Short mmCIF file of C-alpha atoms (C1' of nucleotides) in Angstrom, two decimals:
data_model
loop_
_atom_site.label_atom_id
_atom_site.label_comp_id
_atom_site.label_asym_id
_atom_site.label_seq_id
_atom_site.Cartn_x
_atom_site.Cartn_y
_atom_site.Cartn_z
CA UNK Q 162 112.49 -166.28 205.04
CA UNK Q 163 109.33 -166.83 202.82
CA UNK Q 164 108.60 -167.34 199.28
CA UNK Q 165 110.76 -165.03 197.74
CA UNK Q 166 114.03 -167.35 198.48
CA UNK Q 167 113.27 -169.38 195.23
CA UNK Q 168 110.87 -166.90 193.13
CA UNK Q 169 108.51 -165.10 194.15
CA UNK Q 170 104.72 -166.11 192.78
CA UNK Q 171 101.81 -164.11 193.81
CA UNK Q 172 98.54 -165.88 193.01
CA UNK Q 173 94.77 -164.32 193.07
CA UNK Q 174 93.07 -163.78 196.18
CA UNK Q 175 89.23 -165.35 195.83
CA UNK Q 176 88.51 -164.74 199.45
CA UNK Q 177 89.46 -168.35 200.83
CA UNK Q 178 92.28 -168.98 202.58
CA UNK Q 179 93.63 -171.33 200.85
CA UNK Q 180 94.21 -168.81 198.03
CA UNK Q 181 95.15 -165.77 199.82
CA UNK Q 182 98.60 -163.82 198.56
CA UNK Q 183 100.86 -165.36 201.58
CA UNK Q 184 101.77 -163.43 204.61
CA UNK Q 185 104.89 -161.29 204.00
CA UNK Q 186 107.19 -159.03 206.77
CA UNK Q 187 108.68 -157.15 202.93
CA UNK Q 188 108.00 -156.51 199.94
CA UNK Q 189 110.35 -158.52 197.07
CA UNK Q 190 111.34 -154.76 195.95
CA UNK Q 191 112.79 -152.33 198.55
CA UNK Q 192 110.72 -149.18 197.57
CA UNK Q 193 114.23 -147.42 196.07
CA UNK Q 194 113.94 -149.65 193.20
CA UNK Q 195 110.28 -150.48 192.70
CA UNK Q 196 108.45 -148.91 189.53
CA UNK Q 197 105.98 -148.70 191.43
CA UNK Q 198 107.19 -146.34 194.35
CA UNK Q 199 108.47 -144.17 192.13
CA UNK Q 200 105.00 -143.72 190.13
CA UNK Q 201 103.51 -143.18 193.42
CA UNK Q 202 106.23 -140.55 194.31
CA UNK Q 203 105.51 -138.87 190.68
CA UNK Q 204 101.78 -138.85 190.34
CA UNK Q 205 100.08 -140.31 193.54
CA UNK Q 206 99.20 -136.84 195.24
CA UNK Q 207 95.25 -136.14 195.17
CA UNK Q 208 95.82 -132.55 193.41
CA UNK Q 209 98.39 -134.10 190.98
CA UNK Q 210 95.80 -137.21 189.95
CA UNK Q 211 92.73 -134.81 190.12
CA UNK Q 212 94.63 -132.42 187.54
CA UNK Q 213 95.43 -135.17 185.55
CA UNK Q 214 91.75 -136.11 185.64
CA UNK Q 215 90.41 -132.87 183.83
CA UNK Q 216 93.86 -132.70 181.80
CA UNK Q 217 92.23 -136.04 180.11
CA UNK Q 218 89.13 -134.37 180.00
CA UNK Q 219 90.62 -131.49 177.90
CA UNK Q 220 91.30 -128.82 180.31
CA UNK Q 221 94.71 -126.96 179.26
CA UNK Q 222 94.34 -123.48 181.42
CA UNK Q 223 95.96 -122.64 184.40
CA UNK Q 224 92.33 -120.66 185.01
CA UNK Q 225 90.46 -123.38 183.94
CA UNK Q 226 92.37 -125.44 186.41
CA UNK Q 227 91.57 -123.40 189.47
CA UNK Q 228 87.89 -122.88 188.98
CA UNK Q 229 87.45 -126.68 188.29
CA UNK Q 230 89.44 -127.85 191.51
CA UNK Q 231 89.03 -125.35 193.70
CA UNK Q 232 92.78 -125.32 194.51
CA UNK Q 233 95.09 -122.42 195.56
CA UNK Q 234 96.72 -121.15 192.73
CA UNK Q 235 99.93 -121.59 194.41
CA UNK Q 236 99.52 -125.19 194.82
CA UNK Q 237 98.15 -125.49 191.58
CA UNK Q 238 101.20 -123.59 190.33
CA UNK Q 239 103.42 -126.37 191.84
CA UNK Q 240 101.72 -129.16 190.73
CA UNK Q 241 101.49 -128.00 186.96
CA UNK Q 242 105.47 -126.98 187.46
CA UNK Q 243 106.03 -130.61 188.48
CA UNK Q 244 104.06 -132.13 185.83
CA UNK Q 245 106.03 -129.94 183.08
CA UNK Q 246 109.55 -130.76 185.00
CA UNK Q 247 108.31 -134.52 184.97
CA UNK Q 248 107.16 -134.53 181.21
CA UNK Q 249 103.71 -135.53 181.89
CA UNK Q 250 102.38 -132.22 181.09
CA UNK Q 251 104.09 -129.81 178.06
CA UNK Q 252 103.46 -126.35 178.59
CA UNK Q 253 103.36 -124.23 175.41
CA UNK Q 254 101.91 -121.41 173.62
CA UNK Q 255 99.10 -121.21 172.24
CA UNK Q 256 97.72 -118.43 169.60
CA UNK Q 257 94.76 -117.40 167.90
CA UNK Q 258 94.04 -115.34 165.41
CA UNK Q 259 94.83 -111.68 166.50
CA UNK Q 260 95.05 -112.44 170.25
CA UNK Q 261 98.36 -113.00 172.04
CA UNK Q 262 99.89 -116.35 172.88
CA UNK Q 263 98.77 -117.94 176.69
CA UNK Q 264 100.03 -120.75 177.60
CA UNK Q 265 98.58 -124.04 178.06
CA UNK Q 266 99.17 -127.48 179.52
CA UNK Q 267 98.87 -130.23 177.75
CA UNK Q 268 99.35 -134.21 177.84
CA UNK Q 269 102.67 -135.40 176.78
CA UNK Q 270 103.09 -138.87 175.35
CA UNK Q 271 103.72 -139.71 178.82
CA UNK Q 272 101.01 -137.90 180.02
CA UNK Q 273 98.49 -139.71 177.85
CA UNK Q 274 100.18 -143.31 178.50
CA UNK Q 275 98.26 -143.05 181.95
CA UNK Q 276 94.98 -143.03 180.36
CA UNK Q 277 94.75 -146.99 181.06
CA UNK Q 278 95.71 -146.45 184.83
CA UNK Q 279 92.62 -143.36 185.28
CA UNK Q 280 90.03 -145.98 183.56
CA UNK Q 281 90.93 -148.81 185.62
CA UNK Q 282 90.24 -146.61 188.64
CA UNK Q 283 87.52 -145.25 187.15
CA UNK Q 284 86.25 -148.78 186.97
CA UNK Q 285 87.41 -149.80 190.41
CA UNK Q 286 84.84 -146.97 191.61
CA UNK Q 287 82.41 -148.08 189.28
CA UNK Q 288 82.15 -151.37 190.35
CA UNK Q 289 83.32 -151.36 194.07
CA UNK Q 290 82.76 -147.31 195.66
CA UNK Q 291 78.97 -146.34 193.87
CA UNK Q 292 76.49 -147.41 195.70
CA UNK Q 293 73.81 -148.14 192.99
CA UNK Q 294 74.70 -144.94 191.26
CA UNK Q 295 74.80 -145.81 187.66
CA UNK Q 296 78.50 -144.28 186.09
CA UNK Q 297 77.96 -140.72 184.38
CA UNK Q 298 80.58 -142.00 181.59
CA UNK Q 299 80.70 -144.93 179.45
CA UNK Q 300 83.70 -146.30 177.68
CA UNK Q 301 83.15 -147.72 174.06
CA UNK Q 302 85.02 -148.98 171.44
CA UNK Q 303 84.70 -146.67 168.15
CA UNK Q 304 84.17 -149.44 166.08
CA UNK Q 305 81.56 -152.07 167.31
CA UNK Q 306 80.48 -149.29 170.03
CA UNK Q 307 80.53 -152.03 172.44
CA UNK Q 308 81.92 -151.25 176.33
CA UNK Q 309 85.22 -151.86 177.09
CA UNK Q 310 87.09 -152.66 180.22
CA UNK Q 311 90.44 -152.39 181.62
CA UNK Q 312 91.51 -155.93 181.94
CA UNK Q 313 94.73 -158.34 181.72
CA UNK Q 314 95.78 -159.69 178.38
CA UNK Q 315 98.47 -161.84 177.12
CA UNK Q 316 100.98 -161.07 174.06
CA UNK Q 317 98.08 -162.83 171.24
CA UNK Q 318 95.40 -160.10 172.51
CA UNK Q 319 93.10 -162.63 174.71
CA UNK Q 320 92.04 -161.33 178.34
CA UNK Q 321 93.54 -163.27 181.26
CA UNK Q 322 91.28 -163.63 184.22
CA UNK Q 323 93.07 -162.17 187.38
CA UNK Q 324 93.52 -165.68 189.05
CA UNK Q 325 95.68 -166.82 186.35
CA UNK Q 326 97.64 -163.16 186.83
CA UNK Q 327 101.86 -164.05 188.58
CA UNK Q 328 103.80 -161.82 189.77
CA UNK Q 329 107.60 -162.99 189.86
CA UNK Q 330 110.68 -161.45 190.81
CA UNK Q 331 113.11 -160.86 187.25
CA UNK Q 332 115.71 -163.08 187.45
CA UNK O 65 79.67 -123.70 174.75
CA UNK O 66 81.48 -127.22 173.56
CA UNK O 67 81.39 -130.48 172.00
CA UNK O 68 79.16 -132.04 175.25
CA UNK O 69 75.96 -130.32 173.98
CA UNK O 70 75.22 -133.19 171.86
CA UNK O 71 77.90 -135.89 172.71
CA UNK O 72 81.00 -135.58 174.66
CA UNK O 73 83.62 -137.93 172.78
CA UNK O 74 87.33 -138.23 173.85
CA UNK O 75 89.54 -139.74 170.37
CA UNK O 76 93.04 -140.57 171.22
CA UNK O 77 96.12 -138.30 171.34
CA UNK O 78 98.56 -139.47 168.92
CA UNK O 79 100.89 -135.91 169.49
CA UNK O 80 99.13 -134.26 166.33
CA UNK O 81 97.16 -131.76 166.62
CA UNK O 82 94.44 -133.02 164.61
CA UNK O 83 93.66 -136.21 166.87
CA UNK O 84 94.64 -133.96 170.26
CA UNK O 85 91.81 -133.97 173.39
CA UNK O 86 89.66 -131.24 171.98
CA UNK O 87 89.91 -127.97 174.54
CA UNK O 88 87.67 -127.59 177.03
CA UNK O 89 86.91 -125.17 180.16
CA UNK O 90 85.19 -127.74 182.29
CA UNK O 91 85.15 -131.58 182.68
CA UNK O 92 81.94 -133.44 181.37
CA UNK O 93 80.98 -134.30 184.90
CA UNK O 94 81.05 -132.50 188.18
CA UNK O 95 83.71 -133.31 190.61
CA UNK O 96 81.10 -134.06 192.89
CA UNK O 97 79.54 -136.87 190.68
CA UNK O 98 82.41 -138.26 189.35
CA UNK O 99 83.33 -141.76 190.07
CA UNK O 100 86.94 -141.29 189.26
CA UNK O 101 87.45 -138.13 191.50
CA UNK O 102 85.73 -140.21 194.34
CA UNK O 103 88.17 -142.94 193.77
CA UNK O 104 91.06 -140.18 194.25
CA UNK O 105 89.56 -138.75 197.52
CA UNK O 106 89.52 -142.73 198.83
CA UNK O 107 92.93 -143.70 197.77
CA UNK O 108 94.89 -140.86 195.76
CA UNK O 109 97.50 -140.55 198.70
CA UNK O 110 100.96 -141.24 198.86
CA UNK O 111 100.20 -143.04 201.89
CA UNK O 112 97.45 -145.15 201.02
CA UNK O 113 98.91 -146.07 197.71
CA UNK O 114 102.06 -146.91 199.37
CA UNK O 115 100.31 -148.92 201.80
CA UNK O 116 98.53 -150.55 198.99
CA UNK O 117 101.66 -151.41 196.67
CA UNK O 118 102.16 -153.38 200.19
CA UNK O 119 99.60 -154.90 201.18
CA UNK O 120 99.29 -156.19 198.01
CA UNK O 121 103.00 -157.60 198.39
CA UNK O 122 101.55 -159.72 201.00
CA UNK O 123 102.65 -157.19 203.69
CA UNK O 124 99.80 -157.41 206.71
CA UNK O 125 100.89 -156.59 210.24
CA UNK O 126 101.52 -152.64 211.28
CA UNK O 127 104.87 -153.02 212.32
CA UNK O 128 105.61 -154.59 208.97
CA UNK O 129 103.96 -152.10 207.22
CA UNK O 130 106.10 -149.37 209.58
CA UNK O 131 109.21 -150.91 209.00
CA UNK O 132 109.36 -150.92 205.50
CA UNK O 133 107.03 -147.55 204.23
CA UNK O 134 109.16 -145.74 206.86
CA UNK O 135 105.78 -143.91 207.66
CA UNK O 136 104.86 -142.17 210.82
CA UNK O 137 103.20 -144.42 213.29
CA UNK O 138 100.69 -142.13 213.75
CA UNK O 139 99.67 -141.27 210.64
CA UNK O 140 100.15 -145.24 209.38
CA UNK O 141 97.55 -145.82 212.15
CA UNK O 142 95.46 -143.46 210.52
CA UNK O 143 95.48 -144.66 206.88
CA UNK O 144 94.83 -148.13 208.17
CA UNK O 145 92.07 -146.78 210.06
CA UNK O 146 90.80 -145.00 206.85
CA UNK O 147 91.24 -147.70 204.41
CA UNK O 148 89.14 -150.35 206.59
CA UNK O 149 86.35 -148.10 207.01
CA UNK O 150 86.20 -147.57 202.81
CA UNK O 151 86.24 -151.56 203.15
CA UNK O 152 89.26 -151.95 201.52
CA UNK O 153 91.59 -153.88 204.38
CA UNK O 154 89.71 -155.75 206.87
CA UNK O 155 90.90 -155.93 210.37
CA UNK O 156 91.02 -159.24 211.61
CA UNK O 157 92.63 -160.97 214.17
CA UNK O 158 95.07 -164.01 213.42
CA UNK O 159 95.69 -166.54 215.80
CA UNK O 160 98.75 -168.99 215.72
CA UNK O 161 99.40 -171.92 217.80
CA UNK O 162 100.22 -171.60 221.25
CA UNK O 163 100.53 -167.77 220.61
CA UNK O 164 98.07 -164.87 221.35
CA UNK O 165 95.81 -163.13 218.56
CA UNK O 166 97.50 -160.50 216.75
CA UNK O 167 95.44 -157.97 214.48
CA UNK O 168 96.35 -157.94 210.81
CA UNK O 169 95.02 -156.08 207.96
CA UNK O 170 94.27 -157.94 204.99
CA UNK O 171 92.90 -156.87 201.24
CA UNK O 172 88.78 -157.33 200.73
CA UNK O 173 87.70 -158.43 197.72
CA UNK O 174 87.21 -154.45 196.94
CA UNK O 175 90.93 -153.83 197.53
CA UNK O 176 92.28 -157.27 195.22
CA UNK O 177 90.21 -155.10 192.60
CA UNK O 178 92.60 -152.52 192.75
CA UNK O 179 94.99 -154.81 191.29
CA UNK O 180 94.80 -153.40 187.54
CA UNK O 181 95.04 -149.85 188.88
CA UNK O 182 98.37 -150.51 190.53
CA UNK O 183 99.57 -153.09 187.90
CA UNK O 184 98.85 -150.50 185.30
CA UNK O 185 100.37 -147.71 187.58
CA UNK O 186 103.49 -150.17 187.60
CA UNK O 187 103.80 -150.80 183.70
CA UNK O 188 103.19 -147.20 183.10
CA UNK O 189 106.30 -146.18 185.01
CA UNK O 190 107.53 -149.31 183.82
CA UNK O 191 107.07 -147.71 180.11
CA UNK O 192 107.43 -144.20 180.34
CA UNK O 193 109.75 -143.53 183.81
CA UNK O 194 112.62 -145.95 184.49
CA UNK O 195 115.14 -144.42 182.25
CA UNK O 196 116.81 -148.21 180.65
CA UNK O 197 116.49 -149.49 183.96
CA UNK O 198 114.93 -152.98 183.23
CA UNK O 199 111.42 -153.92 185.39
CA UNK O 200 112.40 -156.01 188.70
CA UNK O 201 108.80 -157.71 188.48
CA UNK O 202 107.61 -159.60 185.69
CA UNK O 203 103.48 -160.07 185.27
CA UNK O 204 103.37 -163.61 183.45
CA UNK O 205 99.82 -165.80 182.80
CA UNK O 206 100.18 -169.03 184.72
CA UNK O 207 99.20 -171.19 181.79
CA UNK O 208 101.19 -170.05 178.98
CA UNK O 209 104.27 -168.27 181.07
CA UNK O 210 103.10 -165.27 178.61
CA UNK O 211 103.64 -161.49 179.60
CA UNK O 212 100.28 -160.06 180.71
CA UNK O 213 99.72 -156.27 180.10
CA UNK O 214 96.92 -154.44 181.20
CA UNK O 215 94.54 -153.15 178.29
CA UNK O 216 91.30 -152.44 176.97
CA UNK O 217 89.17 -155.33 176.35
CA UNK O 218 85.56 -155.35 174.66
CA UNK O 219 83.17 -157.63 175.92
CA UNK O 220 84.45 -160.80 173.59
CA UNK O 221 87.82 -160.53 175.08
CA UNK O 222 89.59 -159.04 172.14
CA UNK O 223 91.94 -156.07 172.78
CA UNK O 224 90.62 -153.02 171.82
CA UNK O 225 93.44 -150.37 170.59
CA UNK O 226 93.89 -147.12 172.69
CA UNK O 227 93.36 -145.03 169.66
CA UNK O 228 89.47 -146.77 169.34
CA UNK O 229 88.70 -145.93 172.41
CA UNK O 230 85.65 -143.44 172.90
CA UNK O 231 84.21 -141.75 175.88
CA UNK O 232 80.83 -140.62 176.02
CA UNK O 233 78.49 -139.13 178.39
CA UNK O 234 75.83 -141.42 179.41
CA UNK O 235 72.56 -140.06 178.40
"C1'" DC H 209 94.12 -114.43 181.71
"C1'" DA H 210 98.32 -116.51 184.06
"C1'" DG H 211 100.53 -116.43 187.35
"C1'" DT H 212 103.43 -114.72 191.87
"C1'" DA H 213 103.14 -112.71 196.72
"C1'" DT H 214 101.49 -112.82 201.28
"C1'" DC H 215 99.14 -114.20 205.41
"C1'" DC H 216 97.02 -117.23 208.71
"C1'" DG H 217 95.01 -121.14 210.95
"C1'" DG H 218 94.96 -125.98 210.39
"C1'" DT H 219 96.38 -130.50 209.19
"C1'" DC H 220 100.12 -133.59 207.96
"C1'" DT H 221 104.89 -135.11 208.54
"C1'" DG H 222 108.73 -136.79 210.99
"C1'" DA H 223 111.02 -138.08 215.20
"C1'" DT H 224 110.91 -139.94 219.55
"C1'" DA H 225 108.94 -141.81 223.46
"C1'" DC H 226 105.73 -144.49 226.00
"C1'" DT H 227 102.21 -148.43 227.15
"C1'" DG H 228 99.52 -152.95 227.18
"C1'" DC Y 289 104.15 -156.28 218.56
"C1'" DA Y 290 100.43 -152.73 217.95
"C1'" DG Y 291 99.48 -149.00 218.71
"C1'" DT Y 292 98.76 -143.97 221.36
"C1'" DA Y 293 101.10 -139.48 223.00
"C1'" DT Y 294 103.54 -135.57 222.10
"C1'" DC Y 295 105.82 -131.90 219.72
"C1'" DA Y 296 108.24 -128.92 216.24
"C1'" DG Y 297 108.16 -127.80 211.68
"C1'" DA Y 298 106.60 -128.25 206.94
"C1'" DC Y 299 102.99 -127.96 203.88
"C1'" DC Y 300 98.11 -127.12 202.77
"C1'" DG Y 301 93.60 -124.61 202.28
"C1'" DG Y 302 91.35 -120.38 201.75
"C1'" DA Y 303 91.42 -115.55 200.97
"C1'" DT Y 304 92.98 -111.59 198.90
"C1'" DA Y 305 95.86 -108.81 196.39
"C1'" DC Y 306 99.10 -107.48 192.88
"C1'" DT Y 307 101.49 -107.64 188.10
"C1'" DG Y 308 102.33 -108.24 183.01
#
DNA sequence: CAGTATCCGGTCTGATACTG
DNA sequence: CAGTATCAGACCGGATACTG
């Protein structure tokens, strides 16, 4: 039917036509088996992404939680249960000195591996959704305390601009 | 109260304590101001994400969209709606030989830079979700047929480690 | 604190049908 | 095709209260 009968390449899209990604009718993955879809399913909720969003910003308490989203506990509840169940979140005790344990939620492994993903949107709004407002956060290296991007790069470490990006189907 | 009343810095979480996200009762910015929360009210939706995995598939008319998200007319109609407003799809009308113009909904230069979000979304769960289940898409450099990963990149290009990355409140 | 329980009005979802 | 119409039911948002 189209492009996908060989291998399926999905070049930049600059604006002209010439270069556009080519009309489809499907997607080369049904949404069962894409990565992808099931990120989505897992993550791509707003109260899900905006608790991940102060979870990398070092909020751990279910209290904490509410008063910085606003959202009923019982939702927020949920969404913490299915971050723990999903092992994006840990839940575990924490105690100080004389006081009793609470729990708190914090960033698995897994959890923290989406750092990358947050940025890059972060950027995305940066760069495409402010309208002349300057960004309230900056992103540095620790080292040469320049600013650093989310970008493409290949295996040696060099950025790849996003026209030379492909996208084909695993043989 | 924390460590933003001279300099809010976010080290990397390597699992020990030591190096963890230090605790804190609030985010460094406001939901209001934030960049990144406004990027999650624009396109942190099962939905819209969906739609976007699409349309960046190449996927372009409604009932092709329909067909394969399995969404609800109404509500695809509405998320279309949406995402051309936020200028991310542009509604344009295609006209083939001999036939009448259809409407199709095609990515804006603002949605193609959503590309690292998803891509990153994609190698996340490509990383830390699919349980020995191998990738179906590959993301190669057209040059050098090399893997491309997504990644922090300082302003020379170079790859900048996770673990030297910083985030600091602009002053 | 850290949740669970409950209630209510509203929006979203899902299914099906209908129209230009 | 590309939508709008309609409708029942699920889930959400907001409030408040209760418990360990």
């Amino acid at each position: 039917m189209h492009i996908l009968t060989k291998r399926w390449i999905c070049p930049a899209n600059s604006g002209k036509p010439g270069r556009m990604i080519p009309l489809s009718h499907q997607s080369p993955v049904s949404l069962s088996a894409c990565h992808l879809a099931k990120a989505i399913d897992t993550i791509g909720d707003r109260w899900t992404l905006l608790i991940l969003r102060s979870a990398l910003f070092g909020v751990r308490r279910f209290d904490d939680f509410q008063r910085e989203l606003g959202a009923p506990r019982t939702v927020l509840s949920g969404r913490l249960k299915a971050l723990t169940q999903n092992g994006i979140l840990e839940k575990r005790m924490y105690k100080t000195e004389g006081k009793r344990a609470r729990p708190e939620y914090v960033l698995t492994k897994t959890g923290m591996a989406l750092r990358p993903v947050l940025i890059a949107l972060t950027q995305w709004s940066d760069d495409c959704l402010s309208q002349g407002k300057p960004p309230p956060l900056s992103f540095t290296d620790a080292a040469s305390r320049q600013p650093i991007k989310v970008a493409f790069v290949d295996t040696s470490g060099r950025k790849v601009p996003p026209s030379q990006m492909r996208v084909a189907l695993r043989r």
